Structure formats: C-alpha cells, structure tokens
Short mmCIF file of C-alpha atoms (C1' of nucleotides) in Angstrom, two decimals:
data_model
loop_
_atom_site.label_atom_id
_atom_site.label_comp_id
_atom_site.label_asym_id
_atom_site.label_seq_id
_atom_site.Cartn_x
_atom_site.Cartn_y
_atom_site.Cartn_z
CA UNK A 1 186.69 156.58 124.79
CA UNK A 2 185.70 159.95 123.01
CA UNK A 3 188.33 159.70 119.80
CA UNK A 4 189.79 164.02 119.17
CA UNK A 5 188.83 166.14 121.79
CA UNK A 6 191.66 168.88 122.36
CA UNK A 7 192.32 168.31 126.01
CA UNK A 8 191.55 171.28 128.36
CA UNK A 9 190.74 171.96 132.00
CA UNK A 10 186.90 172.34 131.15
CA UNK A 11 187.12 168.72 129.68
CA UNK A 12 189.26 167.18 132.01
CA UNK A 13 187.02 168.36 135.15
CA UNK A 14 183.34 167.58 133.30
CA UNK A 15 184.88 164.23 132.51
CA UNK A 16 185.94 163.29 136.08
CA UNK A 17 182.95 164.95 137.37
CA UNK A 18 180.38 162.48 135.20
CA UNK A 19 183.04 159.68 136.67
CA UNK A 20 182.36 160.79 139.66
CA UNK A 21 178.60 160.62 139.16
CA UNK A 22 178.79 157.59 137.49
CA UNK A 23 180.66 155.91 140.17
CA UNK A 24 181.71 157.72 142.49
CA UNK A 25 184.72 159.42 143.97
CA UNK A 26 187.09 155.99 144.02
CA UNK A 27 186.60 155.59 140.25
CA UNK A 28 188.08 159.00 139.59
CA UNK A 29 191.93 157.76 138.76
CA UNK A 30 193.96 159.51 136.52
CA UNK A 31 193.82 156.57 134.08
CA UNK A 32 190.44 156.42 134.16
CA UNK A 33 190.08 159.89 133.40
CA UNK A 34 192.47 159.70 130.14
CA UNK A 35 190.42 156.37 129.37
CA UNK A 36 187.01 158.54 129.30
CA UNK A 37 188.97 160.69 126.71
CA UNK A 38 190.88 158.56 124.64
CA UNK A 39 194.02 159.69 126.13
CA UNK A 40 197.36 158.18 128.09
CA UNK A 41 196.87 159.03 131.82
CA UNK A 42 199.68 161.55 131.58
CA UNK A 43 198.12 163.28 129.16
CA UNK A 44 196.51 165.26 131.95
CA UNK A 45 199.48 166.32 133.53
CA UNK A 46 200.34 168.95 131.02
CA UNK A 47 196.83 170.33 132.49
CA UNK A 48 196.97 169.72 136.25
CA UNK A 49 199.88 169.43 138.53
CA UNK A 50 198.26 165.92 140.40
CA UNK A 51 195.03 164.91 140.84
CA UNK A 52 193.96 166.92 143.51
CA UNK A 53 194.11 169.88 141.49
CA UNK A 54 191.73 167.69 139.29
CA UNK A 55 189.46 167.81 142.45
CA UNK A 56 189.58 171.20 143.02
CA UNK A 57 188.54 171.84 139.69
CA UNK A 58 185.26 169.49 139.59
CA UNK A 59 184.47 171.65 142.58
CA UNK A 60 184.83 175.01 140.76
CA UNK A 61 182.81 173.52 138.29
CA UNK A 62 179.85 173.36 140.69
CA UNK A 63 180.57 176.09 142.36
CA UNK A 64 180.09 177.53 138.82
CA UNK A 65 176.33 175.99 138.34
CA UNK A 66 175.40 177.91 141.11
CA UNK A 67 172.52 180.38 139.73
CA UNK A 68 173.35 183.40 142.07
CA UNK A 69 169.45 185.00 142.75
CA UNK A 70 169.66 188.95 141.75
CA UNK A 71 169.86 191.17 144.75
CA UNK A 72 166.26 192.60 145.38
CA UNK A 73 164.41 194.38 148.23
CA UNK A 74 162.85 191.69 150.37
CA UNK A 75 164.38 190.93 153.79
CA UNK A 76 167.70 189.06 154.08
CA UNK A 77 166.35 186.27 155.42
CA UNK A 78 164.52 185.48 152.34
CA UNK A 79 167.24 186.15 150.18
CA UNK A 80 169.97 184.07 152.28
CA UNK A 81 167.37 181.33 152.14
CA UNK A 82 166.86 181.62 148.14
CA UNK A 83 170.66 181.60 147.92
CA UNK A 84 171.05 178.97 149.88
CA UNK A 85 168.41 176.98 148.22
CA UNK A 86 169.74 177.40 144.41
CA UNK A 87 173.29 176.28 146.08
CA UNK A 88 171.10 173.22 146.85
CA UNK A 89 170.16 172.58 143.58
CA UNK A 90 173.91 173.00 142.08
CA UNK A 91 174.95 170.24 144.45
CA UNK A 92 172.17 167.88 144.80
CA UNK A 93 172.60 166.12 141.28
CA UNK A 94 176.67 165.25 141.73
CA UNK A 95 175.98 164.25 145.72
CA UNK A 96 179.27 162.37 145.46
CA UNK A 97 181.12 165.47 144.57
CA UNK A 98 179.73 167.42 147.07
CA UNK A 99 181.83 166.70 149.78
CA UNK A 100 185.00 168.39 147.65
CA UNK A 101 183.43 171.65 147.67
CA UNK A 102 183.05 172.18 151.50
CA UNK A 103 186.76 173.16 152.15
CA UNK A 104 187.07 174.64 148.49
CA UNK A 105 184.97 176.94 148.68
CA UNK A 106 187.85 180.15 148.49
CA UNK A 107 189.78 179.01 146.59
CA UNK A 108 187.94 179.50 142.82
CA UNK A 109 186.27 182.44 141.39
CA UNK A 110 182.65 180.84 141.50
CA UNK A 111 182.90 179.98 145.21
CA UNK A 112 184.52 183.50 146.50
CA UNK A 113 181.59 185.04 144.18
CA UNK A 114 179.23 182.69 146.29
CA UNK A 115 180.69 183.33 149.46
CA UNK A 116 181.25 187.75 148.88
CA UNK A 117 177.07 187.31 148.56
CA UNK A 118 176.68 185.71 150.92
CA UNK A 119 178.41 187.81 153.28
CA UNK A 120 176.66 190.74 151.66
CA UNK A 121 173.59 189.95 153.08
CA UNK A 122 175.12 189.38 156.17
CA UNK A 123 176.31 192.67 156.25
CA UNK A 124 172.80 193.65 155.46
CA UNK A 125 171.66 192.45 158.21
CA UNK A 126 173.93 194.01 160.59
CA UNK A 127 176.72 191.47 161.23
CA UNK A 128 179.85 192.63 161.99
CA UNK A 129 182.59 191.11 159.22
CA UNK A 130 183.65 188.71 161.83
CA UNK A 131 180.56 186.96 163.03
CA UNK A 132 179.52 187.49 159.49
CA UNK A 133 182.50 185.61 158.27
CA UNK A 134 182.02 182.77 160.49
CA UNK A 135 178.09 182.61 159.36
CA UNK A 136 178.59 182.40 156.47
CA UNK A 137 181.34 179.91 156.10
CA UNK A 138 179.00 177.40 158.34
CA UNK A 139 175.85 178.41 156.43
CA UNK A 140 177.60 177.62 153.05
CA UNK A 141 178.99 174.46 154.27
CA UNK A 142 176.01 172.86 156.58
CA UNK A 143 173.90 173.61 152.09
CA UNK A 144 177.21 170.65 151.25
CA UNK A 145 176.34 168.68 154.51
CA UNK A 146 172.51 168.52 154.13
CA UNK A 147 173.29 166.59 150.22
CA UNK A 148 176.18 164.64 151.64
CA UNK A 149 174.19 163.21 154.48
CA UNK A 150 170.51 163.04 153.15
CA UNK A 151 169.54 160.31 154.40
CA UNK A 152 168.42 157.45 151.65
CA UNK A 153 171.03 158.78 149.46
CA UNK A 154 172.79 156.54 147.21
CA UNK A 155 174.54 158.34 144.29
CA UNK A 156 175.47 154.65 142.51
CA UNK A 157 172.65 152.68 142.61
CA UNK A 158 169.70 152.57 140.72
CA UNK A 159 165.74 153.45 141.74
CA UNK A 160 164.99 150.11 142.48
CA UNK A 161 168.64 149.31 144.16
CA UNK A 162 168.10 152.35 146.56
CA UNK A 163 164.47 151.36 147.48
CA UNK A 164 165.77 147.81 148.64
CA UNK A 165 168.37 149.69 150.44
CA UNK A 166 166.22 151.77 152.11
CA UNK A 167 163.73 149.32 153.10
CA UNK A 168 166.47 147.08 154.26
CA UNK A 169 168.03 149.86 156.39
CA UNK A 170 164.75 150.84 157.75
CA UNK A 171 164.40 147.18 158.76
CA UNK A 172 167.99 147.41 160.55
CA UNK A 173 166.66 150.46 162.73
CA UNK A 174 163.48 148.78 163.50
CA UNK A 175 165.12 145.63 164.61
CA UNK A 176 167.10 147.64 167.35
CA UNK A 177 166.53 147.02 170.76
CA UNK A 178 162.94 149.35 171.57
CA UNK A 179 164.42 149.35 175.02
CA UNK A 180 167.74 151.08 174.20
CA UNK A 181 166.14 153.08 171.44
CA UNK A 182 163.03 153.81 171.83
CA UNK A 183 163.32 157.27 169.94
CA UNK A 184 165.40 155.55 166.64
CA UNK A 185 163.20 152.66 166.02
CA UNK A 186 160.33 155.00 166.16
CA UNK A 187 161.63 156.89 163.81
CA UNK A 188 163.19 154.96 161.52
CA UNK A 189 161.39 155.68 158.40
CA UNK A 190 162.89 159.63 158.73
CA UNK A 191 165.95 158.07 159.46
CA UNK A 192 166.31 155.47 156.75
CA UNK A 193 165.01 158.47 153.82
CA UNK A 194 163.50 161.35 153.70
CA UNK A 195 159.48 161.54 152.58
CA UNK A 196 160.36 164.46 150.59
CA UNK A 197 163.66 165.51 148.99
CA UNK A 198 162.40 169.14 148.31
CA UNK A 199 160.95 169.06 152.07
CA UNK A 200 164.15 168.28 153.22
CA UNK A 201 166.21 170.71 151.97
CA UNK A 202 163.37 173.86 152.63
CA UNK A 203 163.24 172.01 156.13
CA UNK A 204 167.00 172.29 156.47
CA UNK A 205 167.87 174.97 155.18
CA UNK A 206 164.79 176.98 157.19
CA UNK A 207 166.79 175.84 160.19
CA UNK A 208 170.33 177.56 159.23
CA UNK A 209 168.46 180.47 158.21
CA UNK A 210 166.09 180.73 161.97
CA UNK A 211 169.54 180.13 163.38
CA UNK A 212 171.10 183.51 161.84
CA UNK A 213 168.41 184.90 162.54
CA UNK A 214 168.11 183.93 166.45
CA UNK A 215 171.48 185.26 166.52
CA UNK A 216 170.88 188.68 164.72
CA UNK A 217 167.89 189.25 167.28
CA UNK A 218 170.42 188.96 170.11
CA UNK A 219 172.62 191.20 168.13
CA UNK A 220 170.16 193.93 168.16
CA UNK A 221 169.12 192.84 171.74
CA UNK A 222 172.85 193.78 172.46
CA UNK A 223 172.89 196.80 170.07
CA UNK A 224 169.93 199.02 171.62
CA UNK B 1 206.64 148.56 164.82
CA UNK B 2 205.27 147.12 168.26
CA UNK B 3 206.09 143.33 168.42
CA UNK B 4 204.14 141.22 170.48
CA UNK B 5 199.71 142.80 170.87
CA UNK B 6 197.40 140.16 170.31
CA UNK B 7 195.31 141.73 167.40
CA UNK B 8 191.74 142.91 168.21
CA UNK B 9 189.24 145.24 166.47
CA UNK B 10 190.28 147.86 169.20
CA UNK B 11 194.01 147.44 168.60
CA UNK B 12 193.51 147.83 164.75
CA UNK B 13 191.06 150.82 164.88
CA UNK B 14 192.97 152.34 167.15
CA UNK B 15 196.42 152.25 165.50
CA UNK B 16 194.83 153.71 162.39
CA UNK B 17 193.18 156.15 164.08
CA UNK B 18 196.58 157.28 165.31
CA UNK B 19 197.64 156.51 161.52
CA UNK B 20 195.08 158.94 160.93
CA UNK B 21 195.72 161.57 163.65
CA UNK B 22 199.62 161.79 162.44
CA UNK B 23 199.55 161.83 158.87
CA UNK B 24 195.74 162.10 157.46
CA UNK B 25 193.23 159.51 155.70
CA UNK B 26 195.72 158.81 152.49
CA UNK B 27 198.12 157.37 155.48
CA UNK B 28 195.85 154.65 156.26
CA UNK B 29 196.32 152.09 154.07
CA UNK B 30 196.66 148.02 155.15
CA UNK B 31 200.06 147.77 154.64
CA UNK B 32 200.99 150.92 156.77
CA UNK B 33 198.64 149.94 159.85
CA UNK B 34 200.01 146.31 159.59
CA UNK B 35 203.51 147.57 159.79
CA UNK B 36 202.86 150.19 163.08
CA UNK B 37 202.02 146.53 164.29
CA UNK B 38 205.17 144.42 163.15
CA UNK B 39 202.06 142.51 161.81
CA UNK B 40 201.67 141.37 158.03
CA UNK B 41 198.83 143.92 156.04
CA UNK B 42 196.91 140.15 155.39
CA UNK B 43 196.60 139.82 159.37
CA UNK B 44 194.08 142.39 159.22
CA UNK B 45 191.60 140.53 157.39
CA UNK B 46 190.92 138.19 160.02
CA UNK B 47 189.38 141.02 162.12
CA UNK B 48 188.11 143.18 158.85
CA UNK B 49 186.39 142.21 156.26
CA UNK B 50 187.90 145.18 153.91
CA UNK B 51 189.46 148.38 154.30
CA UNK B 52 185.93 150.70 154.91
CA UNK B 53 185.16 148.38 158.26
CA UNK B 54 188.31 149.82 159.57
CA UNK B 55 187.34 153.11 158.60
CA UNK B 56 183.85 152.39 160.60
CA UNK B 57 185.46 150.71 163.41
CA UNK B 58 187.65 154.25 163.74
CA UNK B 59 184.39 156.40 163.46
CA UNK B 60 183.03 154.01 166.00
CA UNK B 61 186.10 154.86 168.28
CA UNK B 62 185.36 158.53 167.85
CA UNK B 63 181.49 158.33 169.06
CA UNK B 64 182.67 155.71 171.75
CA UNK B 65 184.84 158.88 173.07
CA UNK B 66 181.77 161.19 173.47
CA UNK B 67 180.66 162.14 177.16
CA UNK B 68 177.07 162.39 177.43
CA UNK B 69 175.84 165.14 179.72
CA UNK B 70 173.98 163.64 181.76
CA UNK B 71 169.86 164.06 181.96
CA UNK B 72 168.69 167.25 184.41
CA UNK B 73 166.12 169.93 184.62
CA UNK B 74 167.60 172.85 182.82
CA UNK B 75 165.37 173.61 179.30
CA UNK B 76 166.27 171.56 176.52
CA UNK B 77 168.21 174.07 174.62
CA UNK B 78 170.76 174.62 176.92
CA UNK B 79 170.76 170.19 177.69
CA UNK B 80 171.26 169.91 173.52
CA UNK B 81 174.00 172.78 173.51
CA UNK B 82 176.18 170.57 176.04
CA UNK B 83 175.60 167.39 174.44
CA UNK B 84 176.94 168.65 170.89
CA UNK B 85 179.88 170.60 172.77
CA UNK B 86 180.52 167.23 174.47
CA UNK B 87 180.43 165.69 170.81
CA UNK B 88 182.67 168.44 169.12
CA UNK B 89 185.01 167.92 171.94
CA UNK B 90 185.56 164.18 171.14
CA UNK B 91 185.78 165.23 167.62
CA UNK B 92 188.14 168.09 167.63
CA UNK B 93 191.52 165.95 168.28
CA UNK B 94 191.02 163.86 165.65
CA UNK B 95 190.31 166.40 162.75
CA UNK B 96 191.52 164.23 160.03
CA UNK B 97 189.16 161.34 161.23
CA UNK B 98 186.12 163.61 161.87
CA UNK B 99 184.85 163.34 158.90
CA UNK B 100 184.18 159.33 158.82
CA UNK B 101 181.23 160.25 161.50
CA UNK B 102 179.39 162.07 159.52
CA UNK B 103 177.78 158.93 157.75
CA UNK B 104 178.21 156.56 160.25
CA UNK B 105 176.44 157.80 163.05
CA UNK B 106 173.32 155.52 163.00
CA UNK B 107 176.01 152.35 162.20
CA UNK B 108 177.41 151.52 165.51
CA UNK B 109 176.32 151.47 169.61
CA UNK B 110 177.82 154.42 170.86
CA UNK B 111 176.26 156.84 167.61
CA UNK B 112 173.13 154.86 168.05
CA UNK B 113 172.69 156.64 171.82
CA UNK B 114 174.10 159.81 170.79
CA UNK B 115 171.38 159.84 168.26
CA UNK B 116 168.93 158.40 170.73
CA UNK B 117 169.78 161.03 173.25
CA UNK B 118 169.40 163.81 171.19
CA UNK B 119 166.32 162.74 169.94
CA UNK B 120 164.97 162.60 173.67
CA UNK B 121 165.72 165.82 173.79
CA UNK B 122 163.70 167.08 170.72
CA UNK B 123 160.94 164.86 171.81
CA UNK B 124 160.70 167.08 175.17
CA UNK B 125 160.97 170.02 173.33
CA UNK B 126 158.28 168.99 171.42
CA UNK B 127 158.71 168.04 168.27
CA UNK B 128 156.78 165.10 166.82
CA UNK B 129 159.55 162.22 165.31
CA UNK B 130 159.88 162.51 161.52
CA UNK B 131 160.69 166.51 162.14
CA UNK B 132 163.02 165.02 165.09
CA UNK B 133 164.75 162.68 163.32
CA UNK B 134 165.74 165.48 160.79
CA UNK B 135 166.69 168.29 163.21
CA UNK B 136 168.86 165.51 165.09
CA UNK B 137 170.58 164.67 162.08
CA UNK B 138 171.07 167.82 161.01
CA UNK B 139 172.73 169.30 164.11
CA UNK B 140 175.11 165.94 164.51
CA UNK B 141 176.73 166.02 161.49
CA UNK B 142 176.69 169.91 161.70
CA UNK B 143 178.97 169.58 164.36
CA UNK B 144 180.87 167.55 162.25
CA UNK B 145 181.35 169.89 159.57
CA UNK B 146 181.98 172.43 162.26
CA UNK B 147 185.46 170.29 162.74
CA UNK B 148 186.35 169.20 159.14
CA UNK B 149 185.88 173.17 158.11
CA UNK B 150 187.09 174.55 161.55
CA UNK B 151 189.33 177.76 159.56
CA UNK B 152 193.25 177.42 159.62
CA UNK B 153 192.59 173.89 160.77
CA UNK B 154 195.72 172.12 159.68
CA UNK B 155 195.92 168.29 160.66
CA UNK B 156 199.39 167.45 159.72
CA UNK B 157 201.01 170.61 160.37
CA UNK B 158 203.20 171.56 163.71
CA UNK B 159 202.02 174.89 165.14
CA UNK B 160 204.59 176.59 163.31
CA UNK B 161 203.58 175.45 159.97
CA UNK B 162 200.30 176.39 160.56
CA UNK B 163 200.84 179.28 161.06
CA UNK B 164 202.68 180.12 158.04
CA UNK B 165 199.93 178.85 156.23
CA UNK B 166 197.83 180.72 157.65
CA UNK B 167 199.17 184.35 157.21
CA UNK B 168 200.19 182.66 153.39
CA UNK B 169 196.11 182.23 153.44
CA UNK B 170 195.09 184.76 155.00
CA UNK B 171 197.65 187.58 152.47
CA UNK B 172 196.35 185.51 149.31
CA UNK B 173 192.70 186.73 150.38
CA UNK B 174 193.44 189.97 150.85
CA UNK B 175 194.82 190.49 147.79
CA UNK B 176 192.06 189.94 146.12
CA UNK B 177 190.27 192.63 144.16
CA UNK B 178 188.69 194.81 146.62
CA UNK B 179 186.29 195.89 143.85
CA UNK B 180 184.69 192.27 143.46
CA UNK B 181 185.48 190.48 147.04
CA UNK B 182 185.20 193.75 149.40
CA UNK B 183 183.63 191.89 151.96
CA UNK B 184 185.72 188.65 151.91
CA UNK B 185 189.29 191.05 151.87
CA UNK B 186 187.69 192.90 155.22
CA UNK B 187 187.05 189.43 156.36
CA UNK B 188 190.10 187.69 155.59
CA UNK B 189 191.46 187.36 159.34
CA UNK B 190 188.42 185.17 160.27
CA UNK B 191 188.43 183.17 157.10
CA UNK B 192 192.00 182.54 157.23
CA UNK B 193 192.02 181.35 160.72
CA UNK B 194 189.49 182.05 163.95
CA UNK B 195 190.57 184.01 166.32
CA UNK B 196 189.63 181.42 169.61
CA UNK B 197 188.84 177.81 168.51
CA UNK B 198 186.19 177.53 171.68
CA UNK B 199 184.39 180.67 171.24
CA UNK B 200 183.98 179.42 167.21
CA UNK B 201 182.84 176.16 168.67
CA UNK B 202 180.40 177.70 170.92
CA UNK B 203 179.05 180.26 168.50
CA UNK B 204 178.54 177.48 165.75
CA UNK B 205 176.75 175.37 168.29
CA UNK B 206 174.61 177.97 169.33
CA UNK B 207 173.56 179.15 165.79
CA UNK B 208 172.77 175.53 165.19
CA UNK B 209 170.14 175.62 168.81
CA UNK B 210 169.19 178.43 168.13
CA UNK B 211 167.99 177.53 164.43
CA UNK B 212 166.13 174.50 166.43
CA UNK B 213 164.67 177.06 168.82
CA UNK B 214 162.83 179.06 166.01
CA UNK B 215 161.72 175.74 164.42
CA UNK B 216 160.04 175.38 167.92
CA UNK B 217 158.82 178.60 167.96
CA UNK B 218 156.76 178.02 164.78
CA UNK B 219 155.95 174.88 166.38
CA UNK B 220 154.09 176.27 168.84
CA UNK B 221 152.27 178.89 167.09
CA UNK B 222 150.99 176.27 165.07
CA UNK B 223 149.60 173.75 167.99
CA UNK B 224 148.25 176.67 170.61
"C1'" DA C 1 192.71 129.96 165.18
"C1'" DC C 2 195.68 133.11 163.61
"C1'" DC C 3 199.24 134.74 160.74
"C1'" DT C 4 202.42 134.61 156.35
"C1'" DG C 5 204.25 134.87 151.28
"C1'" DA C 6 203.59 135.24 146.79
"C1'" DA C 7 200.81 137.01 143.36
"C1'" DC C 8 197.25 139.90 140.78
"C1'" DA C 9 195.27 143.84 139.12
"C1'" DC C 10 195.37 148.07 140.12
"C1'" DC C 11 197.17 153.19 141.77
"C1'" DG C 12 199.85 158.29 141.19
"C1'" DT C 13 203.78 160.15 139.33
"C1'" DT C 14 208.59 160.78 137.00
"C1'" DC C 15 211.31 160.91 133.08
"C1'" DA C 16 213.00 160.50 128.61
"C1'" DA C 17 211.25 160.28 124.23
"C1'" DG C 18 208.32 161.12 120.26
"C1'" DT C 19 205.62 164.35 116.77
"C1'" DA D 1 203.23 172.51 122.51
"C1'" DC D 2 201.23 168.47 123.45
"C1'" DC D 3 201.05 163.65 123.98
"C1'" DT D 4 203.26 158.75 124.68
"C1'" DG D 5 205.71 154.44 126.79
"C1'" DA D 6 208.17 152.42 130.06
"C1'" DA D 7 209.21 152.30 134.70
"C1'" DC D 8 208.95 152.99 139.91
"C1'" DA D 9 207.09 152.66 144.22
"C1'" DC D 10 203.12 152.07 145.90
"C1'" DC D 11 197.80 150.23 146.65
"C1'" DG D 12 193.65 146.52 148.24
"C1'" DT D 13 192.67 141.89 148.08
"C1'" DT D 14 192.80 136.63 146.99
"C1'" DC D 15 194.56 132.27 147.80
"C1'" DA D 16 197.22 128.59 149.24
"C1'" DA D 17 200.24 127.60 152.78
"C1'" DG D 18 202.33 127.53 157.30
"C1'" DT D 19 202.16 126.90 162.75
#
DNA sequence: ACCTGAACACCGTTCAAGT
DNA sequence: ACCTGAACACCGTTCAAGT
C-alpha cells in the first residue's frame, strides 16, 4: 500500500519477508507482494526471474542479520557455540522463514561468509576439510531446525492464541493412552512448549556442539 | 489414471506420496492426485477435510514405514543409533516428502511410538523427562534435516541429471574467491555432493549420539 | 454413502503495450 | 528503463446436484 518507493531487491525481499512474518509463507504471492508496495504483481519481475528467486533472497536477507562474533583466543568449542547462538537469534524472530534458509545456505554471500567461519573453526580444531564440511553443513542446519520445530511455536497467532494452543495441545498429549505412552503423556508439558525459549536454544545448541566435540576426541583418539 | 479403487485414506495418501516421490511437493495438488485416480479432485473431500490432512496422512505413511529395533541389552547409545538409522532409512526414499515429518511427529500413532521409544531410551540413560523430551525431539527431526539437506540430493532428477548438477555445483564453488571462501573452495567436493550416502548417514547419526552422550556425561557429574 | 459439475476467488507467469 | 493490463493455464474449496 506504500504510495513511491523505487522498487529494488532490498525492498522487494524486506517486504515479503514482513509478509511472511505477518502471515506466513502461503501469504507470500507475487500479488500480494506488489499489493504491500503499491505496485502491479509484475512489477517484480523486472527484479526477480519467479518467485523463488524472491525466496532465496528473504533468506540472504537473514543470512545477512547474522552478527558474525570476532575471532578471539578461547577454545573452538566456545566460539562454534557463540556462532551458533547469534545464528539463533537472526532466525528466531522470522521462524516462518527459517525453513528457506536450510538448503540456501551457499548460495548468497552472507551464508558462504557464515558457513567459511564456520568451517574455520573446524579447521581449528583439527578436522580434516571433509568431515569438517559435513559438520558444519549439519551444525548450521540442525541452528534452522531447532526454530522451525520449537515446540509451542506459532509464528501467526497472538500471546493469548498460542497459550490456548498450547494448553490445548498439552491436553491432547495427556489424554493419550498412559499405557501406550507412558513416556509422552509424562512429558507433555516439554512437548507441548518449551519452559524457556533461551534454555532451549543454549540446551540445543550445547548438544550439536558436545557432539563435535565427541567426535574430535575420537579424532585425536585416532590421531596419536 | 487407475479406474476402478474404492477410495480410502491409504489409497489417497499413498498416491500423493508417489505424487510426491515423482515430481516434488508443488506436484501435489487435488486436482493432480484426483486424476492419478480417474477420480474427480472434489472426491477427495469425503476422506480429507483440506489439502494439509493429506499432507499429514503422507507424513503419517512415512513414520508408519519405520522399523523399530527391537528392545535388547546393548547400552543405550548404540539401541538410539539403530533406531534413528532405522528412521533415516524410511525417510531417505521419499526425500521430497521428508520434510512433512518434521512437525508432525507427535500428530499420528506410528510418530507417537517412535517418540515414545526414543524417549524410553533416554529415560534408561538417565535423563529426567523435560531434558528427554527435548533431546528426543531434537535428534528426530535432526534426522530429518539430515534427509531434506542430504548434499547433491536431487529428488526429481535421473542419476544422470544429478550428476551434472552436481559437478555444475560443485565448479560454481570452487570458483569462488579463494581469498574470502578458502575453506569452502578446498571443501567443495563434500558440499557439492557426499562421497557415500551411508557413511554421511552414519556419521550424522553418530554426531547427533554422541552430542546426547556428553549431555549424559555432565549428567552424571552433576548427580554422583 | 459416495462421487460429480459448475462456479468462485484465487495463483504464477507471458506478452504486448504504455511512459 | 521501468511499470501496466489483459490473458492463460492453473490452484483450493463450496455448494447443489446426481446415483
């Protein structure tokens, strides 16, 4: 609805990105892009070949948020895990856009930045480029995982929509047969949302890291 | 195009999971599953309610297909490393449809005692059930992303296709600048592609056991 | 009970045309 | 160079109707 903007890629992405947060990834149609701007729907094709290159480029964007930490001298482990964790916090306020990033991840400056960090620490550490390669690729995407799946997440609906929600899903687990799932209903508050948001994603992201590290300790096992 | 099935939820999910399987998610739309079915796209609504219970019925398909190990006395690490081989195996020839799962674990019978199982097996590790419930979470749907992300993964190519696409992927990375990407150019070959589909199955399991094992590890320095 | 046909309000994208 | 309008071949879904 925005009257004279000139039209560029930075626009065009932002725009379908706050559609996308807004209401999620269905809403994100080339006409209701150009309606956000004041603009015919074609309008965007002098910009982007189709809309997935639209996608791709609400993914650079948040590959782009991400506030790379400075290199410094503590262990890698810590430094993979602050890395990790301000990837986190790039992704966790557009959770429906997070998915897009996980298999875009090479293909825009921001995200091969990201990812040549990443394996820089790796390297660090004493991976070979290989193994390194493959760490880093599922470290990177299990950081999109943990915001698409967190559990109690609802990007569209309100505080008070996504409390009912919860509770009502909570209700769901705890209605299940305790016979058959003993393990689910007793755990379906954790199941149904997480006590912490911030706990969550040190939690989860602690694991990836102890996992690298697990294998880096059988790496030097093998090694000496 | 088959004439005469009676129409069930199993039929349906089924024929767009092969919908799915041949030509990706954008494939699966009412009219085209109706059709594979000589079978008008308005037949489906007496079995659906919309499009996205398809979608769960096929995710539902997917867990239905997973082969619990069964129960023995080996430690639990190596007991959780077969059950999320067994899951990535169910997963891995339907690429295109993996990534359904991810969400809908908890929504159907078969996730629901995939989920229970693995929980069983945190709980005899040791961990108490809100830290369960996470972990098990975390490692399902990290299988999950293991298959959506697998490298050179190409759904709807033949295995000549892919792999052009891959060398086509693999050349574009290593033509980056060597001054800004060093380690993703000397990586390229394993981002591009990996070099044995089972051994990057098996490694990205392990990391993901392995990141549970140090959790454990903590675990018990903190109760003894 | 189960399926059909016509219709509605949408899509992405092409193409020729405007300024 | 950048945007528009009309058109095409699709969508999901509703509703009244058929058998």
């Amino acid at each position: 609805m925005e009257p004279r903007k000139r039209l560029n890629k930075d626009v065009l992405a932002s725009t379908a990105l706050a559609v996308l947060d807004g209401d999620g990834l269905d809403a994100v149609t080339m006409r209701r892009v150009g309606q956000e701007l004041g603009v015919t729907p074609m309008a965007l094709y002098r910009h982007f070949r189709d809309k997935e290159q639209i996608l791709d480029a609400v993914a650079e964007l948040l590959l782009a948020e991400v506030h790379l930490p400075q290199p410094d001298e503590r262990p890698w482990e810590e430094q993979l895990k602050d890395l990790l964790l301000a990837f986190s916090a790039s992704l966790r306020p557009h959770a429906s856009a997070a998915g897009l990033v996980a298999t875009r991840i090479l293909a825009s400056e921001p995200g091969l930045t990201l990812a040549e960090r990443t394996l820089e620490l790796l390297d660090q550490a004493g991976f070979e480029v290989e193994q390194a390669a493959e760490i880093a690729g599922q470290a990177l995407c299990s950081v999109v995982t943990l915001v698409v799946t967190e559990p109690g997440r609802d990007p569209q609906a309100d505080a008070e929509a996504r409390e009912d929600a919860i509770r009502m899903r909570k209700a769901e687990l705890e209605a299940l047969s305790r016979k058959r799932y003993p393990r689910i209903v007793a755990a379906a508050g954790a199941l149904a949302s997480c006590a912490s948001e911030d706990v969550y994603y040190a939690r989860g992201i602690e694991l990836v890291v102890a996992g690298i590290s697990g294998a880096h300790t059988g790496l030097e096992r093998a090694t000496t």
